[in-house]
Tab-separated table of C-alpha atoms in Angstrom:
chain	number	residue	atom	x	y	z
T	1	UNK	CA	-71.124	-35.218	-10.188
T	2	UNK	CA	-69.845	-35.886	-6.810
T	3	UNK	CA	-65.996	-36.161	-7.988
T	4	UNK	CA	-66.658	-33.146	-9.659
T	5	UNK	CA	-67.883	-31.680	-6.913
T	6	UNK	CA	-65.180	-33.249	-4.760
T	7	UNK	CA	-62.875	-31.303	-7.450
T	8	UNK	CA	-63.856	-27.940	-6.877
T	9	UNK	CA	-63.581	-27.595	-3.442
T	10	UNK	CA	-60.541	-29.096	-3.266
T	11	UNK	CA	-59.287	-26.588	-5.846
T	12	UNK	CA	-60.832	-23.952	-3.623
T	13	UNK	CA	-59.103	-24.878	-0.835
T	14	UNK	CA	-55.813	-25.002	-2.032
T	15	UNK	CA	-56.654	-21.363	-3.403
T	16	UNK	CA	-57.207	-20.618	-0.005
T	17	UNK	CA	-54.463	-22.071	1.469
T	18	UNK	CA	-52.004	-20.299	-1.154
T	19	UNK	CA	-53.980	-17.177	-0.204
T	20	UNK	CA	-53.257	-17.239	3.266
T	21	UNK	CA	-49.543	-18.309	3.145
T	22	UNK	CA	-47.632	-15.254	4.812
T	23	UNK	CA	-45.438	-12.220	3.002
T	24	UNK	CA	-43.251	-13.156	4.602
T	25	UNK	CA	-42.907	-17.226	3.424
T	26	UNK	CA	-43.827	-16.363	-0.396
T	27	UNK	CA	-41.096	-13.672	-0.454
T	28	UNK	CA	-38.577	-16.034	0.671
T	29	UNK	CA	-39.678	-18.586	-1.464
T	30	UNK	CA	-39.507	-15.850	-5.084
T	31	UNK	CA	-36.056	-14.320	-3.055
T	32	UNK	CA	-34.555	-18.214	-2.543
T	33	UNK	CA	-35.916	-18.759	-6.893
T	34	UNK	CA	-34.143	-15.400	-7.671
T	35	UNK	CA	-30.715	-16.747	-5.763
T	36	UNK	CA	-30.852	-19.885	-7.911
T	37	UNK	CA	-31.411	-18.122	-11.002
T	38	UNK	CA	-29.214	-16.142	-10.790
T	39	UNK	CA	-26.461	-18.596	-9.746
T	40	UNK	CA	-27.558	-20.354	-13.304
T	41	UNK	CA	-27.333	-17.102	-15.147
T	42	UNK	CA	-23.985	-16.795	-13.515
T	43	UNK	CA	-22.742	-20.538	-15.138
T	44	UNK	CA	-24.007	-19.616	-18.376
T	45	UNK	CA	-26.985	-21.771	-18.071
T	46	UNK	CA	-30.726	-21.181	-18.130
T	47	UNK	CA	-32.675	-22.773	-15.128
T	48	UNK	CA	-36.445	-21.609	-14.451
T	49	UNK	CA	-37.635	-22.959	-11.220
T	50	UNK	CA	-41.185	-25.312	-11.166
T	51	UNK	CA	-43.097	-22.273	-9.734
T	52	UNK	CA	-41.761	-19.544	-11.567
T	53	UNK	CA	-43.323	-21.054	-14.402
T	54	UNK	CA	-47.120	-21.479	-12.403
T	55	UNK	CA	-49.677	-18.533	-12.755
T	56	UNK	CA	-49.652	-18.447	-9.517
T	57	UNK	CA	-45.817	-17.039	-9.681
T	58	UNK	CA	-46.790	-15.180	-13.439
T	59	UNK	CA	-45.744	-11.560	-11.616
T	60	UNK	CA	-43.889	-8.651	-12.978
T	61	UNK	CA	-40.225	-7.971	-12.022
T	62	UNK	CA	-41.576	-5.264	-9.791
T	63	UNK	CA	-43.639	-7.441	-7.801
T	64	UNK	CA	-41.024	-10.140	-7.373
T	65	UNK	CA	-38.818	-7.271	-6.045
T	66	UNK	CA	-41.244	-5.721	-3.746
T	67	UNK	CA	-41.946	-8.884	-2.285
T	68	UNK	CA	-37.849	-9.193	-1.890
T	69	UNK	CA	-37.297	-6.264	-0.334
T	70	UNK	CA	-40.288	-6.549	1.898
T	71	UNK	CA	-38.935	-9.479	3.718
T	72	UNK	CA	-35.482	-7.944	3.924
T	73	UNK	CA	-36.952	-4.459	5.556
T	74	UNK	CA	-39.318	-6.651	7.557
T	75	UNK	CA	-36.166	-8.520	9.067
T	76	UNK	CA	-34.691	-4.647	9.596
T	77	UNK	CA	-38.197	-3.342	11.292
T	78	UNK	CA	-37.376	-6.652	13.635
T	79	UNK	CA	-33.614	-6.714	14.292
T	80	UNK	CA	-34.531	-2.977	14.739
T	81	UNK	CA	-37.394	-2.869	16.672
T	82	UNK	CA	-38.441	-0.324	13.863
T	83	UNK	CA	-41.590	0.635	13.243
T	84	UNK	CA	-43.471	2.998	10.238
T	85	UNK	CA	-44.588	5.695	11.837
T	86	UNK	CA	-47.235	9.132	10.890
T	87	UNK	CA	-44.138	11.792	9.846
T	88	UNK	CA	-44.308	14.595	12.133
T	89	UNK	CA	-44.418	12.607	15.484
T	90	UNK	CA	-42.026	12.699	19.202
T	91	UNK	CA	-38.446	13.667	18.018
T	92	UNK	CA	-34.646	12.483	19.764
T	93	UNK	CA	-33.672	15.119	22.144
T	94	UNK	CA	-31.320	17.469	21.034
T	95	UNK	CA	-27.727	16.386	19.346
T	96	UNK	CA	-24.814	17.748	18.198
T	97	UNK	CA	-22.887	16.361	15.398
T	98	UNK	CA	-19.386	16.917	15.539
T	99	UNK	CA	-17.120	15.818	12.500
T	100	UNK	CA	-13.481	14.904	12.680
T	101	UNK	CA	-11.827	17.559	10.578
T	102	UNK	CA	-9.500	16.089	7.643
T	103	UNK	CA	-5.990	16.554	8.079
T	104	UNK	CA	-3.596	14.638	5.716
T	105	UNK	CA	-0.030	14.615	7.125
T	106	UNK	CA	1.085	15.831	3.843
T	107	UNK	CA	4.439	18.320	3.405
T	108	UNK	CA	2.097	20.407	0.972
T	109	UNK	CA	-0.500	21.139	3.764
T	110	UNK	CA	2.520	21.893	6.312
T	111	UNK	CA	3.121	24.493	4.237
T	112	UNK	CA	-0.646	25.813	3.749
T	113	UNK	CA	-0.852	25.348	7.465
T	114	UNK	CA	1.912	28.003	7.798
T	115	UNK	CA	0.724	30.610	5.811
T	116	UNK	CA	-2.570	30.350	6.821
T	117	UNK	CA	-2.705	33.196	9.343
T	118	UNK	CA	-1.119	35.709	6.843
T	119	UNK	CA	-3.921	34.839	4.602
T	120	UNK	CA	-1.286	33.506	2.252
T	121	UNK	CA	-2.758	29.932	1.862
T	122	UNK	CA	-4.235	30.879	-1.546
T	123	UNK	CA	-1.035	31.221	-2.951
T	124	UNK	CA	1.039	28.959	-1.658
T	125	UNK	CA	-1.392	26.137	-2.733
T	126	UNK	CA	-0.632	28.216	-6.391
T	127	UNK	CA	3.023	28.536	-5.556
T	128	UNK	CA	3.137	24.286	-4.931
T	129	UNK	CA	1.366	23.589	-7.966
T	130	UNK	CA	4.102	22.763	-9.994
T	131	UNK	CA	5.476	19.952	-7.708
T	132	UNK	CA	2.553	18.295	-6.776
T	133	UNK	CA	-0.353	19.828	-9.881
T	134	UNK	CA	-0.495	16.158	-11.683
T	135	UNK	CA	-2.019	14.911	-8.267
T	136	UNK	CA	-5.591	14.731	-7.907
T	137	UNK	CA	-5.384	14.496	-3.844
T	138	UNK	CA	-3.229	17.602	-4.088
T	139	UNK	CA	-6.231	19.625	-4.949
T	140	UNK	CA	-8.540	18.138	-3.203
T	141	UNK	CA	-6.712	18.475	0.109
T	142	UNK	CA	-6.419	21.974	-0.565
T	143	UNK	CA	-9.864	22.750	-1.098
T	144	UNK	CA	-10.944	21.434	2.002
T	145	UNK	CA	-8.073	23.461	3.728
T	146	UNK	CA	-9.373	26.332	2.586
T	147	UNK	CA	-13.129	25.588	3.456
T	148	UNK	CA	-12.762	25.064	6.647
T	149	UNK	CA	-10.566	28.306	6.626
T	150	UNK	CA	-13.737	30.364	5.643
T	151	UNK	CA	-12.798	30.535	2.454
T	152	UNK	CA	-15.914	28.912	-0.321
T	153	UNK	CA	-15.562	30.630	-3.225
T	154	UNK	CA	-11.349	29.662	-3.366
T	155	UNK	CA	-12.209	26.182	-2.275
T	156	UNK	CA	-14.398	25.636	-5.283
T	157	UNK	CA	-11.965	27.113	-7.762
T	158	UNK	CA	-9.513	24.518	-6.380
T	159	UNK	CA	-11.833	21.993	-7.019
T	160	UNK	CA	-13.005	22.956	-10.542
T	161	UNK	CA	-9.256	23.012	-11.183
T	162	UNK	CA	-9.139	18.881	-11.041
T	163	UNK	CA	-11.285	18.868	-13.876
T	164	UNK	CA	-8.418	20.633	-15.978
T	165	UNK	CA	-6.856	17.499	-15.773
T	166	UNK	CA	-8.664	15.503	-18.243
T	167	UNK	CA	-8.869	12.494	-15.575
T	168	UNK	CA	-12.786	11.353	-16.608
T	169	UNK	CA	-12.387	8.375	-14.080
T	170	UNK	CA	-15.425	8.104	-12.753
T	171	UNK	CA	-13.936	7.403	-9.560
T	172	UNK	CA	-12.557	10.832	-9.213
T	173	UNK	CA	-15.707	12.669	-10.588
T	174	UNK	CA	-17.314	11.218	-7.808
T	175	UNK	CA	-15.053	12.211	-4.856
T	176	UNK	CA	-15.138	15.663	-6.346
T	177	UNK	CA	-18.608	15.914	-6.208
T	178	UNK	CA	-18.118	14.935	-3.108
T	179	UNK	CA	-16.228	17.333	-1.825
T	180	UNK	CA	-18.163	20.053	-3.912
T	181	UNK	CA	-21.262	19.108	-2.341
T	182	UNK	CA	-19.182	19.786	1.581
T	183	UNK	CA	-18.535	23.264	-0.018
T	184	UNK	CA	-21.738	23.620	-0.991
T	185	UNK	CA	-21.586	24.202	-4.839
T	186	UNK	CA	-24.760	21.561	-5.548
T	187	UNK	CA	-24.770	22.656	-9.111
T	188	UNK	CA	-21.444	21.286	-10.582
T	189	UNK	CA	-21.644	18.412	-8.172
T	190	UNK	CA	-25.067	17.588	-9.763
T	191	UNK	CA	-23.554	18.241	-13.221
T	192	UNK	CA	-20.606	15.738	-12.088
T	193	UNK	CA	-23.052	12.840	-10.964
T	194	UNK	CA	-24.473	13.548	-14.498
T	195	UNK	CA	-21.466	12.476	-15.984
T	196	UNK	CA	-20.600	9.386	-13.641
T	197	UNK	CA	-24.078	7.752	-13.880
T	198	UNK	CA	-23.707	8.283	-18.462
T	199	UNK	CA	-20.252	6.058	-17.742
T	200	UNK	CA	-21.206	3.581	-15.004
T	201	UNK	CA	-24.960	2.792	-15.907
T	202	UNK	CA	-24.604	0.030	-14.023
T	203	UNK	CA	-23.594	0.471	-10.820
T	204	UNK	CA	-26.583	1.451	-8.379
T	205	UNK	CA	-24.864	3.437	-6.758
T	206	UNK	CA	-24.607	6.215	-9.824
T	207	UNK	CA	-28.252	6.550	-9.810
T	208	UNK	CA	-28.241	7.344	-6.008
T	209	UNK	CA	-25.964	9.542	-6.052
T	210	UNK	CA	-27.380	11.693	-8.594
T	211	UNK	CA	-31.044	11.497	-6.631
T	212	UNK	CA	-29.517	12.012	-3.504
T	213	UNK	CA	-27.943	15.391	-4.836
T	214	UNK	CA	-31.225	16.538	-6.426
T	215	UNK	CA	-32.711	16.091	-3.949
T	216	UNK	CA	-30.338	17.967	-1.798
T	217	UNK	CA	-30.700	20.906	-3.774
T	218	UNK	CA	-34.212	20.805	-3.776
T	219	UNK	CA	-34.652	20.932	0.235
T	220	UNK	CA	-32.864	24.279	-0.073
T	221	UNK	CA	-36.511	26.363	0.413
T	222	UNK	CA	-34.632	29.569	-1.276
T	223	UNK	CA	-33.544	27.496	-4.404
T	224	UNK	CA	-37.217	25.993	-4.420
T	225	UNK	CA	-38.662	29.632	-3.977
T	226	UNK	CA	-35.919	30.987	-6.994
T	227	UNK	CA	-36.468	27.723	-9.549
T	228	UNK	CA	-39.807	26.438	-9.131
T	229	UNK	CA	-40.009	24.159	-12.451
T	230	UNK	CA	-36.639	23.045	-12.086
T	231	UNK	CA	-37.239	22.627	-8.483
T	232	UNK	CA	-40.398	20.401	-9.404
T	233	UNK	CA	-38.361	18.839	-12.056
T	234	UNK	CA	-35.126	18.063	-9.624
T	235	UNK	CA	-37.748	15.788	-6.902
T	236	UNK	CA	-39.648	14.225	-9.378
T	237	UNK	CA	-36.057	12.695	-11.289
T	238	UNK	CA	-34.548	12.243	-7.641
T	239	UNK	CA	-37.091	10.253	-6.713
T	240	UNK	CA	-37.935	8.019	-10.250
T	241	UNK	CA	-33.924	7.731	-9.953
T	242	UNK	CA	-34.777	5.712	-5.909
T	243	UNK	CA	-37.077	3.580	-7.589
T	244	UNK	CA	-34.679	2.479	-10.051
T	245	UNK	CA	-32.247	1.481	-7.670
T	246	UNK	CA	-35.051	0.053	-5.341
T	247	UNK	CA	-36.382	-2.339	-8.711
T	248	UNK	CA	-33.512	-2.602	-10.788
T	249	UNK	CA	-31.449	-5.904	-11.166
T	250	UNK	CA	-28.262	-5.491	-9.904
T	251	UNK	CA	-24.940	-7.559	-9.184
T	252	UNK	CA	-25.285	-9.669	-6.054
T	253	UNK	CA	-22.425	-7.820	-4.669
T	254	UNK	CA	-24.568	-4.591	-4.833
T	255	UNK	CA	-27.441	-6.278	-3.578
T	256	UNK	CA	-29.494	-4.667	-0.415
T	257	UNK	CA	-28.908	-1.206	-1.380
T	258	UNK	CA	-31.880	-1.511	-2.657
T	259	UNK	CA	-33.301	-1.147	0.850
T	260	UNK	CA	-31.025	2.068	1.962
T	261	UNK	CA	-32.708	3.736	-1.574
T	262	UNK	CA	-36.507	2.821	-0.337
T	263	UNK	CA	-35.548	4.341	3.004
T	264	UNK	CA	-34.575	7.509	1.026
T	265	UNK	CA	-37.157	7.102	-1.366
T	266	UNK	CA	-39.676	7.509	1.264
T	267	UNK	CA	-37.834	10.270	3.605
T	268	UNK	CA	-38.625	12.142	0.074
T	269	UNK	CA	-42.366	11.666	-0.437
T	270	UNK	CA	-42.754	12.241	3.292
T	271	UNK	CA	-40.987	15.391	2.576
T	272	UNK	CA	-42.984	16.602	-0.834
T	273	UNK	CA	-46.150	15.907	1.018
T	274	UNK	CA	-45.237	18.524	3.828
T	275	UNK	CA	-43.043	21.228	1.916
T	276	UNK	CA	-45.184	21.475	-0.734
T	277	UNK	CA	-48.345	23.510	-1.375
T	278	UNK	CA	-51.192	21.579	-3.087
T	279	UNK	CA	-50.945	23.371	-6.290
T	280	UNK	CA	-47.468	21.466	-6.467
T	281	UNK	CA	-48.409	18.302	-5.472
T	282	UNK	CA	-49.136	16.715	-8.894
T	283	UNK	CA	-45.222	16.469	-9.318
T	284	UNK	CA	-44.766	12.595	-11.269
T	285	UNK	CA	-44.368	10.369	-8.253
T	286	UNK	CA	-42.770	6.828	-8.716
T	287	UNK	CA	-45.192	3.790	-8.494
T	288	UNK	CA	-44.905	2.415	-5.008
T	289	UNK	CA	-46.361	-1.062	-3.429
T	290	UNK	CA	-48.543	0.061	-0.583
T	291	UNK	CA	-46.403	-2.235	1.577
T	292	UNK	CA	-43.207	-0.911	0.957
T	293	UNK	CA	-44.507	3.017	1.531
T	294	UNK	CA	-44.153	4.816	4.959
T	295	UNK	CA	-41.068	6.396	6.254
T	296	UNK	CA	-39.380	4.170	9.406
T	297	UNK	CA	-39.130	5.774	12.477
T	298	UNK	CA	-35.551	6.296	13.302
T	299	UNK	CA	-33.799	8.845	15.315
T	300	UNK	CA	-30.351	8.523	14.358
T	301	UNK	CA	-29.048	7.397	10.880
T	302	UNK	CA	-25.408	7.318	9.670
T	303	UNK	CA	-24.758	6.149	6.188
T	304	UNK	CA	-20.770	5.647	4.893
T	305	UNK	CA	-20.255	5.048	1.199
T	306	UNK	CA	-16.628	5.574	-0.676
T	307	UNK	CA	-14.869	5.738	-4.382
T	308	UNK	CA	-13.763	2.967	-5.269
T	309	UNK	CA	-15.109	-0.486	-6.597
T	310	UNK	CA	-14.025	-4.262	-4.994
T	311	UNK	CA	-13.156	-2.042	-2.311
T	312	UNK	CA	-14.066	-3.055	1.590
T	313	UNK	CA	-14.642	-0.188	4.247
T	314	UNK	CA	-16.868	-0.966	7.329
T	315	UNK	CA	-18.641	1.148	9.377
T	316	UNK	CA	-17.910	1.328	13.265
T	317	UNK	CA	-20.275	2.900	16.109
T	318	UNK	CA	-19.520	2.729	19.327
T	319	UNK	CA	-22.468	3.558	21.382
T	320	UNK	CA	-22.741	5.324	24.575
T	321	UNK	CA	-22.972	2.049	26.390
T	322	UNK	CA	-19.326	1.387	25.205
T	323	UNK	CA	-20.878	-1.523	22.818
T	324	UNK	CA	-19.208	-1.721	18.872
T	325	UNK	CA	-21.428	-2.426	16.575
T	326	UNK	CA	-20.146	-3.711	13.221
T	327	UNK	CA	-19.920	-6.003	10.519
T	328	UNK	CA	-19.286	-9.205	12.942
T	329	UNK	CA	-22.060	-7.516	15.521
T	330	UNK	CA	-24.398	-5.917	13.566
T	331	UNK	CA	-27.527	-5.754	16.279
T	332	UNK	CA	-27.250	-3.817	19.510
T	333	UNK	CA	-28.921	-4.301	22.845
T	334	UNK	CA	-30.333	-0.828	22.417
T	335	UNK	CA	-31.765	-1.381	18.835
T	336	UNK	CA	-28.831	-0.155	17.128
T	337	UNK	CA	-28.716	-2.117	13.314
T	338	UNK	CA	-25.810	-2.708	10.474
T	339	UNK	CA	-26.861	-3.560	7.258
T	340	UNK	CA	-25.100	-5.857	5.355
T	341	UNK	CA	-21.248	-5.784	4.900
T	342	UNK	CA	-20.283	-4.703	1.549
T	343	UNK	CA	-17.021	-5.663	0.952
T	344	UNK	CA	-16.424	-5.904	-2.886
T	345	UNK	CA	-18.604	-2.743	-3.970
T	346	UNK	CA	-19.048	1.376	-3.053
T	347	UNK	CA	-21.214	0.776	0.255
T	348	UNK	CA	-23.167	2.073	1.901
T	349	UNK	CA	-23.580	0.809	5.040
T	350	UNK	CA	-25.858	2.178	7.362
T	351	UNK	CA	-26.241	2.477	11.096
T	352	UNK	CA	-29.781	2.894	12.246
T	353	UNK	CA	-31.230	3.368	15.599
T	354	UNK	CA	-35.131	4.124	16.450
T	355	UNK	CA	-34.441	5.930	19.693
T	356	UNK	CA	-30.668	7.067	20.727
T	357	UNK	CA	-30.077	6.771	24.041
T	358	UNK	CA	-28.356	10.045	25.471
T	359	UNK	CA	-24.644	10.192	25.353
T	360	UNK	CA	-21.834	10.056	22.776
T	361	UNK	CA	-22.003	7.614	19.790
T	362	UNK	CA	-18.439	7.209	17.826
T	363	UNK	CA	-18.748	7.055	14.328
T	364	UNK	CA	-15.076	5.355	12.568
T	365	UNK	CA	-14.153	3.625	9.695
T	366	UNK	CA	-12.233	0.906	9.058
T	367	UNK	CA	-10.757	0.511	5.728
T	368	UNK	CA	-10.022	-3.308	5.478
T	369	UNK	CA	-8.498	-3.137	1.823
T	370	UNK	CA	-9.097	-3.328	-2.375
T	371	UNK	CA	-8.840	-4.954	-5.315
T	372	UNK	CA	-8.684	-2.102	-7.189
T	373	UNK	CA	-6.203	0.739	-8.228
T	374	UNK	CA	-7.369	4.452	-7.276
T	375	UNK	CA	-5.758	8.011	-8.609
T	376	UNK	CA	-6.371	9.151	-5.143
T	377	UNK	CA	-4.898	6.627	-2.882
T	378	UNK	CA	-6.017	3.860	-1.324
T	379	UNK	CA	-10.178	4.853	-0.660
T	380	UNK	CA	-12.259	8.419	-0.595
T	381	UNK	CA	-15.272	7.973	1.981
T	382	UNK	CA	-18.549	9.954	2.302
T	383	UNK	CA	-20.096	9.652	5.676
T	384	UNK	CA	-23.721	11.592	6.168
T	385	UNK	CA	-25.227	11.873	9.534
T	386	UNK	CA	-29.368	12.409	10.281
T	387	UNK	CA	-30.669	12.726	13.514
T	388	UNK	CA	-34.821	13.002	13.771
T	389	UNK	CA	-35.193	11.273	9.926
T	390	UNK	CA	-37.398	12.606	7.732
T	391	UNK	CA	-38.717	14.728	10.645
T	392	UNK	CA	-39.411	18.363	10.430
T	393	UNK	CA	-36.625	18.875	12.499
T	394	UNK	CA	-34.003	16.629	11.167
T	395	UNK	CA	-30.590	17.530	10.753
T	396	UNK	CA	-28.147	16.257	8.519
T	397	UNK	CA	-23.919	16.781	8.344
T	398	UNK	CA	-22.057	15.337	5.666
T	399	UNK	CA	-18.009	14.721	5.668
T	400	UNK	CA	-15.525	13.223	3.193
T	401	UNK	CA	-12.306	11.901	3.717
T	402	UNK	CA	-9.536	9.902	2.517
T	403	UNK	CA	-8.515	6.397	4.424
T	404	UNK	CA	-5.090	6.398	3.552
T	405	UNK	CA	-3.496	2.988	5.472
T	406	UNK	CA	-5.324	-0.378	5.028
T	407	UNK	CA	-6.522	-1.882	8.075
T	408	UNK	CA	-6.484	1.204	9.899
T	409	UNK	CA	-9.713	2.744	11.667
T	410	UNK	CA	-10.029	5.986	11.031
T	411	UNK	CA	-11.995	8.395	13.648
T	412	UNK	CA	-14.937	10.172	11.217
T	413	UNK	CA	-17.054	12.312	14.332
T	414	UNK	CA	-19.718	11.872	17.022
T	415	UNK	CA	-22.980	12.495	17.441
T	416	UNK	CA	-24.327	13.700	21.195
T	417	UNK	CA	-27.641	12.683	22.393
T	418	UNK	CA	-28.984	15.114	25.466
């Protein structure tokens, strides 16, 4: 009886002891299992670690993941000094985005250039199509020319005319959604994303860009107003299509966005739970741990993603303080923080900071090279800028642009702190 006895309370004590082990050390235990698994899975063999195999360890793929990703985003709340914070609390002073504008030293656009002030640009960009109509970049070079020339509806019709190509690369659907999305024509781009995320299943970053342009559309408070059910429709799918990259089991190499899409994933049920009236608050939300829910408080965000696959581009900020932060120095003395260097996928990489300091911060890229062959040239990349995140003030400017030399750094804007 008093073995027996002996017994039990041992047994209780280790289920004590298990119980009081950290997040922290059982996440890097299942994240360290998940590394060796897949390394097996990689050789063509099967291994199954001792405590995989335990009830103790008997928990779905979602809960293996959550506890994953909570110790990586607790290592970014540290490095950080990030903290989850109530929504609608002190905002950064004010800022002013300013984005480099794109201008390829191309003998095409000398010409545009030209007849801009006659308001002939339209037509010479028709006029050139026969020497340079069988290149994608020719189009989309134009387009933005005649953008930022005040000129929408023409810059979309450019577009739209890539399509007449018959190119479905994925890689060039993407960059022209891109660069629909910098026009403002949400619809086709959304369309587009459609398309890229039925022939790259997967790639993570298909399903993110497809929520991230939902979800776009849906912040517009006059679409909302004029489409209600698709509207409800749009944030519900954006945000089911978060989760999915947040859980899902992706290449190593693609690993960690997973922590970039709970960032957004949150920004967006912050945002349904202020924009929306209670009638319309029963929209399907995704299923999200406790732990990973709460939207980080950060006053300046920059996110750079690009085109191409096995394809390296870093990010580069140079804060006011005159200190780079980048792939080798990814932590700042102010609280800046890179995430991890992608160097063989699409990105992103992402430049957080909880409170800016006032002054200028440089935002370049630096495309270091690829593995892979592109229609458009060497890499397309997508930088988005938020100041005040998930605030009710935020602001957000979004620029595309083609790295055209390897190794160069290429200036993409600033953002001004006051």
């Amino acid at each position: 009886m008093e073995e027996e006895n002996r017994r039990q309370k041992l047994s209780e004590r280790r289920v004590e002891a298990e119980a009081e082990r950290s997040v922290r050390e059982l996440a890097h235990t299942i994240s360290r299992e998940m590394e060796l698994l897949a390394v097996a899975e990689d050789s063509g063999e099967f291994l199954q670690a001792d405590a995989t195999s335990t009830p103790d360890y008997a928990q779905s793929s979602n809960s293996v993941q959550t506890l994953r990703i909570l110790n990586l985003s607790t290592n970014l709340e540290v490095s950080s000094s990030l903290e989850f914070r109530v929504v609608d609390s002190a905002t950064t002073g004010a800022a002013q985005i300013t984005l480099k504008r794109w201008d390829p030293r191309t003998p095409y656009m000398a010409n545009l250039k030209a007849a801009a002030e006659s308001g002939r640009a339209y037509q010479v960009y028709l006029d050139q199509r026969a020497g340079f109509g069988n290149s994608p970049a020719y189009f989309l070079d134009c387009a933005v020319f005649l953008h930022e020339h005040n000129q929408p509806q023409l810059a979309r019709r450019v577009l739209t005319s890539i399509l007449e190509l018959g190119l479905d690369e994925p890689d060039l659907l993407r960059v022209v959604a891109y660069r629909l999305i910098d026009v403002g024509d949400l619809d086709i781009a959304t369309k587009l994303f459609e398309d890229v995320l039925e022939m790259r299943p997967e790639e993570p970053q298909s399903y993110r860009d497809l929520a991230n342009v939902l979800a776009h559309r849906w912040e517009n408070s006059d679409w909302r107003s004029a489409h209600p059910q698709q509207a409800d429709q749009d944030i519900s799918r954006a945000m089911a299509l978060l989760h999915q990259v947040v859980f899902g089991r992706w290449d190593r190499r693609l690993q960690e966005i997973e922590i970039i899409a709970l960032m957004e994933l949150n920004r967006l049920l912050a945002k349904v739970d202020r924009l929306l009236p209670e009638e319309r608050k029963g929209i399907l939300r995704p299923d999200l741990d406790s732990r990973l829910a709460g939207v980080l408080d950060v006053g300046l965000r920059i996110v750079l993603s690009w085109d191409t696959d096995l394809t390296d581009v870093d990010l580069w900020i140079t804060e006011p303080t005159g200190n780079n932060v980048y792939y080798a120095k990814p932590h700042s003395v102010i609280g800046g923080r890179l995430s991890r260097d992608f160097t063989q996928g699409y990105g992103p990489e992402e430049y957080v900071l909880k409170q800016p300091i006032p002054g200028r911060y440089q935002i370049r890229a630096k495309y270091f090279g690829t593995r892979q062959r592109n229609l458009l040239g060497p890499v397309t990349v997508k930088a988005v800028i938020f100041t005040n995140w998930a605030l009710p003030d935020e602001e957000r400017q979004e620029l595309t642009l083609r790295l055209d030399r390897v190794r160069d750094i290429a200036s993409v804007g600033e953002v001004r702190i006051n």
